Protein backbone atom coordinates (compact mmCIF):
# COMPACT_ATOMS: atom_id res chain seq x y z
CA UNK A 1 0.00 0.00 0.00
CA UNK A 2 1.43 3.36 -0.99
CA UNK A 3 1.31 6.07 1.67
CA UNK A 4 -0.45 9.26 0.69
CA UNK A 5 1.89 11.80 2.17
CA UNK A 6 -0.77 14.49 2.59
CA UNK A 7 -2.78 12.30 4.97
CA UNK A 8 -0.03 12.62 7.60
CA UNK A 9 0.32 16.41 7.63
CA UNK A 10 -0.88 17.93 10.91
CA UNK A 11 -0.90 14.57 12.69
CA UNK A 12 0.93 13.75 15.91
CA UNK A 13 3.78 11.26 15.87
CA UNK A 14 5.61 9.64 18.79
CA UNK A 15 9.19 8.84 17.79
CA UNK A 16 11.52 6.28 19.37
CA UNK A 17 15.19 6.29 18.42
CA UNK A 18 17.74 3.62 19.30
CA UNK A 19 21.29 4.94 19.03
CA UNK A 20 23.63 2.04 18.22
CA UNK A 21 27.40 1.72 17.99
CA UNK A 22 29.18 0.17 14.99
CA UNK A 23 28.60 -3.33 16.47
CA UNK A 24 24.88 -2.50 16.75
CA UNK A 25 25.01 -2.48 20.54
CA UNK A 26 22.58 -0.08 22.15
CA UNK A 27 24.18 3.17 23.31
CA UNK A 28 21.05 5.09 24.24
CA UNK A 29 17.29 5.28 23.67
CA UNK A 30 15.50 8.55 23.02
CA UNK A 31 11.85 9.47 22.56
CA UNK A 32 10.21 12.63 21.31
CA UNK A 33 6.94 13.69 19.73
CA UNK A 34 5.56 16.42 17.53
CA UNK A 35 3.35 17.37 14.63
CA UNK A 36 4.16 16.30 11.09
CA UNK A 37 4.66 19.43 8.96
CA UNK A 38 5.97 18.05 5.69
CA UNK A 39 6.93 14.79 4.01
CA UNK A 40 9.35 14.74 1.09
CA UNK A 41 10.79 11.78 -0.78
CA UNK A 42 13.66 11.80 1.73
CA UNK A 43 12.42 13.27 5.02
CA UNK A 44 9.54 13.55 7.47
CA UNK A 45 9.73 17.02 9.02
CA UNK A 46 8.26 17.43 12.48
CA UNK A 47 7.54 20.49 14.61
CA UNK A 48 8.15 20.06 18.35
CA UNK A 49 8.19 22.36 21.36
CA UNK A 50 11.99 21.94 21.37
CA UNK A 51 12.26 22.92 17.69
CA UNK A 52 12.28 21.28 14.29
CA UNK A 53 13.08 17.58 13.97
CA UNK A 54 13.31 15.19 11.05
CA UNK A 55 13.21 11.50 10.28
CA UNK A 56 14.15 9.61 7.14
CA UNK A 57 11.12 8.92 4.95
CA UNK A 58 10.50 5.30 4.10
CA UNK A 59 7.34 3.63 2.90
CA UNK A 60 5.56 2.12 5.91
CA UNK A 61 7.76 4.01 8.38
CA UNK A 62 4.78 5.50 10.21
CA UNK A 63 2.59 3.02 12.04
CA UNK A 64 -0.87 3.89 13.31
CA UNK A 65 -0.88 4.24 17.09
CA UNK A 66 -3.50 2.56 19.21
CA UNK A 67 -5.63 5.03 21.15
CA UNK A 68 -4.34 5.63 24.64
CA UNK A 69 -1.93 7.53 26.82
CA UNK A 70 1.77 7.19 26.01
CA UNK A 71 4.60 8.36 28.24
CA UNK A 72 8.05 9.19 26.90
CA UNK A 73 10.43 7.15 29.03
CA UNK A 74 13.27 9.63 28.62
CA UNK A 75 11.35 12.80 29.57
CA UNK A 76 8.18 11.62 31.29
CA UNK A 77 6.08 13.68 28.85
CA UNK A 78 2.57 12.35 28.38
CA UNK A 79 1.10 12.12 24.88
CA UNK A 80 -2.61 11.36 24.60
CA UNK A 81 -3.79 9.50 21.52
CA UNK A 82 -0.92 10.14 19.09
CA UNK A 83 -1.85 9.36 15.52
CA UNK A 84 1.35 7.56 14.55
CA UNK A 85 4.43 5.84 15.93
CA UNK A 86 7.86 5.80 14.31
CA UNK A 87 10.92 3.83 15.37
CA UNK A 88 14.40 4.50 14.08
CA UNK A 89 17.71 2.71 14.64
CA UNK A 90 20.71 4.98 14.04
CA UNK A 91 24.24 3.60 13.93
CA UNK A 92 26.50 6.32 15.31
CA UNK A 93 30.05 6.56 14.02
CA UNK A 94 30.73 9.15 16.69
CA UNK A 95 28.71 8.83 19.93
CA UNK A 96 29.33 12.54 20.53
CA UNK A 97 26.79 13.16 17.73
CA UNK A 98 23.94 11.69 19.79
CA UNK A 99 23.09 15.02 21.44
CA UNK A 100 22.97 16.75 18.04
CA UNK A 101 20.62 14.06 16.74
CA UNK A 102 18.37 14.46 19.77
CA UNK A 103 18.04 18.14 18.94
CA UNK A 104 17.61 17.92 15.16
CA UNK A 105 16.84 14.31 14.26
CA UNK A 106 18.12 12.39 11.30
CA UNK A 107 20.55 14.17 8.99
CA UNK A 108 21.04 12.71 5.51
CA UNK A 109 24.62 12.00 4.51
CA UNK A 110 26.29 15.09 3.14
CA UNK A 111 24.36 17.47 5.45
PDB file of C-alpha atoms in Angstrom:
ATOM      1  CA  UNK A   1       0.000   0.000   0.000  1.00  0.00           C
ATOM      2  CA  UNK A   2       1.431   3.363  -0.989  1.00  0.00           C
ATOM      3  CA  UNK A   3       1.314   6.071   1.670  1.00  0.00           C
ATOM      4  CA  UNK A   4      -0.449   9.256   0.689  1.00  0.00           C
ATOM      5  CA  UNK A   5       1.892  11.797   2.169  1.00  0.00           C
ATOM      6  CA  UNK A   6      -0.767  14.494   2.585  1.00  0.00           C
ATOM      7  CA  UNK A   7      -2.782  12.303   4.972  1.00  0.00           C
ATOM      8  CA  UNK A   8      -0.031  12.615   7.599  1.00  0.00           C
ATOM      9  CA  UNK A   9       0.317  16.409   7.627  1.00  0.00           C
ATOM     10  CA  UNK A  10      -0.881  17.928  10.910  1.00  0.00           C
ATOM     11  CA  UNK A  11      -0.901  14.568  12.691  1.00  0.00           C
ATOM     12  CA  UNK A  12       0.928  13.752  15.914  1.00  0.00           C
ATOM     13  CA  UNK A  13       3.783  11.261  15.866  1.00  0.00           C
ATOM     14  CA  UNK A  14       5.605   9.645  18.789  1.00  0.00           C
ATOM     15  CA  UNK A  15       9.190   8.839  17.786  1.00  0.00           C
ATOM     16  CA  UNK A  16      11.522   6.276  19.367  1.00  0.00           C
ATOM     17  CA  UNK A  17      15.195   6.292  18.418  1.00  0.00           C
ATOM     18  CA  UNK A  18      17.742   3.625  19.295  1.00  0.00           C
ATOM     19  CA  UNK A  19      21.288   4.939  19.034  1.00  0.00           C
ATOM     20  CA  UNK A  20      23.634   2.043  18.225  1.00  0.00           C
ATOM     21  CA  UNK A  21      27.396   1.715  17.991  1.00  0.00           C
ATOM     22  CA  UNK A  22      29.183   0.169  14.991  1.00  0.00           C
ATOM     23  CA  UNK A  23      28.598  -3.326  16.466  1.00  0.00           C
ATOM     24  CA  UNK A  24      24.877  -2.499  16.746  1.00  0.00           C
ATOM     25  CA  UNK A  25      25.007  -2.484  20.536  1.00  0.00           C
ATOM     26  CA  UNK A  26      22.584  -0.079  22.154  1.00  0.00           C
ATOM     27  CA  UNK A  27      24.185   3.175  23.310  1.00  0.00           C
ATOM     28  CA  UNK A  28      21.046   5.086  24.241  1.00  0.00           C
ATOM     29  CA  UNK A  29      17.294   5.275  23.667  1.00  0.00           C
ATOM     30  CA  UNK A  30      15.499   8.546  23.022  1.00  0.00           C
ATOM     31  CA  UNK A  31      11.846   9.472  22.557  1.00  0.00           C
ATOM     32  CA  UNK A  32      10.211  12.634  21.313  1.00  0.00           C
ATOM     33  CA  UNK A  33       6.945  13.694  19.726  1.00  0.00           C
ATOM     34  CA  UNK A  34       5.561  16.418  17.528  1.00  0.00           C
ATOM     35  CA  UNK A  35       3.347  17.372  14.626  1.00  0.00           C
ATOM     36  CA  UNK A  36       4.161  16.300  11.087  1.00  0.00           C
ATOM     37  CA  UNK A  37       4.656  19.426   8.957  1.00  0.00           C
ATOM     38  CA  UNK A  38       5.971  18.046   5.685  1.00  0.00           C
ATOM     39  CA  UNK A  39       6.932  14.786   4.013  1.00  0.00           C
ATOM     40  CA  UNK A  40       9.347  14.745   1.091  1.00  0.00           C
ATOM     41  CA  UNK A  41      10.794  11.778  -0.776  1.00  0.00           C
ATOM     42  CA  UNK A  42      13.662  11.803   1.733  1.00  0.00           C
ATOM     43  CA  UNK A  43      12.416  13.274   5.021  1.00  0.00           C
ATOM     44  CA  UNK A  44       9.540  13.545   7.471  1.00  0.00           C
ATOM     45  CA  UNK A  45       9.725  17.022   9.016  1.00  0.00           C
ATOM     46  CA  UNK A  46       8.259  17.434  12.483  1.00  0.00           C
ATOM     47  CA  UNK A  47       7.538  20.495  14.605  1.00  0.00           C
ATOM     48  CA  UNK A  48       8.151  20.061  18.353  1.00  0.00           C
ATOM     49  CA  UNK A  49       8.194  22.360  21.364  1.00  0.00           C
ATOM     50  CA  UNK A  50      11.985  21.944  21.373  1.00  0.00           C
ATOM     51  CA  UNK A  51      12.255  22.915  17.694  1.00  0.00           C
ATOM     52  CA  UNK A  52      12.276  21.277  14.290  1.00  0.00           C
ATOM     53  CA  UNK A  53      13.082  17.576  13.971  1.00  0.00           C
ATOM     54  CA  UNK A  54      13.307  15.188  11.045  1.00  0.00           C
ATOM     55  CA  UNK A  55      13.208  11.496  10.280  1.00  0.00           C
ATOM     56  CA  UNK A  56      14.146   9.609   7.141  1.00  0.00           C
ATOM     57  CA  UNK A  57      11.119   8.917   4.947  1.00  0.00           C
ATOM     58  CA  UNK A  58      10.496   5.305   4.101  1.00  0.00           C
ATOM     59  CA  UNK A  59       7.335   3.628   2.899  1.00  0.00           C
ATOM     60  CA  UNK A  60       5.559   2.116   5.911  1.00  0.00           C
ATOM     61  CA  UNK A  61       7.757   4.012   8.383  1.00  0.00           C
ATOM     62  CA  UNK A  62       4.783   5.505  10.214  1.00  0.00           C
ATOM     63  CA  UNK A  63       2.594   3.021  12.045  1.00  0.00           C
ATOM     64  CA  UNK A  64      -0.875   3.887  13.309  1.00  0.00           C
ATOM     65  CA  UNK A  65      -0.876   4.240  17.088  1.00  0.00           C
ATOM     66  CA  UNK A  66      -3.497   2.556  19.209  1.00  0.00           C
ATOM     67  CA  UNK A  67      -5.634   5.025  21.153  1.00  0.00           C
ATOM     68  CA  UNK A  68      -4.339   5.631  24.642  1.00  0.00           C
ATOM     69  CA  UNK A  69      -1.933   7.528  26.824  1.00  0.00           C
ATOM     70  CA  UNK A  70       1.765   7.189  26.011  1.00  0.00           C
ATOM     71  CA  UNK A  71       4.604   8.359  28.236  1.00  0.00           C
ATOM     72  CA  UNK A  72       8.049   9.189  26.904  1.00  0.00           C
ATOM     73  CA  UNK A  73      10.427   7.152  29.030  1.00  0.00           C
ATOM     74  CA  UNK A  74      13.270   9.628  28.617  1.00  0.00           C
ATOM     75  CA  UNK A  75      11.345  12.796  29.569  1.00  0.00           C
ATOM     76  CA  UNK A  76       8.181  11.619  31.292  1.00  0.00           C
ATOM     77  CA  UNK A  77       6.076  13.681  28.853  1.00  0.00           C
ATOM     78  CA  UNK A  78       2.565  12.351  28.382  1.00  0.00           C
ATOM     79  CA  UNK A  79       1.102  12.115  24.878  1.00  0.00           C
ATOM     80  CA  UNK A  80      -2.610  11.357  24.598  1.00  0.00           C
ATOM     81  CA  UNK A  81      -3.788   9.500  21.520  1.00  0.00           C
ATOM     82  CA  UNK A  82      -0.916  10.139  19.086  1.00  0.00           C
ATOM     83  CA  UNK A  83      -1.849   9.363  15.516  1.00  0.00           C
ATOM     84  CA  UNK A  84       1.352   7.558  14.551  1.00  0.00           C
ATOM     85  CA  UNK A  85       4.431   5.839  15.932  1.00  0.00           C
ATOM     86  CA  UNK A  86       7.861   5.800  14.310  1.00  0.00           C
ATOM     87  CA  UNK A  87      10.922   3.827  15.368  1.00  0.00           C
ATOM     88  CA  UNK A  88      14.402   4.505  14.084  1.00  0.00           C
ATOM     89  CA  UNK A  89      17.713   2.708  14.642  1.00  0.00           C
ATOM     90  CA  UNK A  90      20.707   4.979  14.044  1.00  0.00           C
ATOM     91  CA  UNK A  91      24.238   3.599  13.928  1.00  0.00           C
ATOM     92  CA  UNK A  92      26.496   6.324  15.311  1.00  0.00           C
ATOM     93  CA  UNK A  93      30.048   6.559  14.017  1.00  0.00           C
ATOM     94  CA  UNK A  94      30.730   9.154  16.693  1.00  0.00           C
ATOM     95  CA  UNK A  95      28.709   8.827  19.929  1.00  0.00           C
ATOM     96  CA  UNK A  96      29.327  12.537  20.532  1.00  0.00           C
ATOM     97  CA  UNK A  97      26.790  13.162  17.734  1.00  0.00           C
ATOM     98  CA  UNK A  98      23.936  11.691  19.785  1.00  0.00           C
ATOM     99  CA  UNK A  99      23.093  15.019  21.436  1.00  0.00           C
ATOM    100  CA  UNK A 100      22.970  16.751  18.043  1.00  0.00           C
ATOM    101  CA  UNK A 101      20.622  14.059  16.737  1.00  0.00           C
ATOM    102  CA  UNK A 102      18.371  14.457  19.772  1.00  0.00           C
ATOM    103  CA  UNK A 103      18.039  18.145  18.940  1.00  0.00           C
ATOM    104  CA  UNK A 104      17.606  17.921  15.157  1.00  0.00           C
ATOM    105  CA  UNK A 105      16.836  14.315  14.262  1.00  0.00           C
ATOM    106  CA  UNK A 106      18.116  12.393  11.297  1.00  0.00           C
ATOM    107  CA  UNK A 107      20.546  14.173   8.988  1.00  0.00           C
ATOM    108  CA  UNK A 108      21.040  12.707   5.511  1.00  0.00           C
ATOM    109  CA  UNK A 109      24.624  11.999   4.508  1.00  0.00           C
ATOM    110  CA  UNK A 110      26.295  15.093   3.140  1.00  0.00           C
ATOM    111  CA  UNK A 111      24.359  17.470   5.450  1.00  0.00           C
TER     112      UNK A 111
END
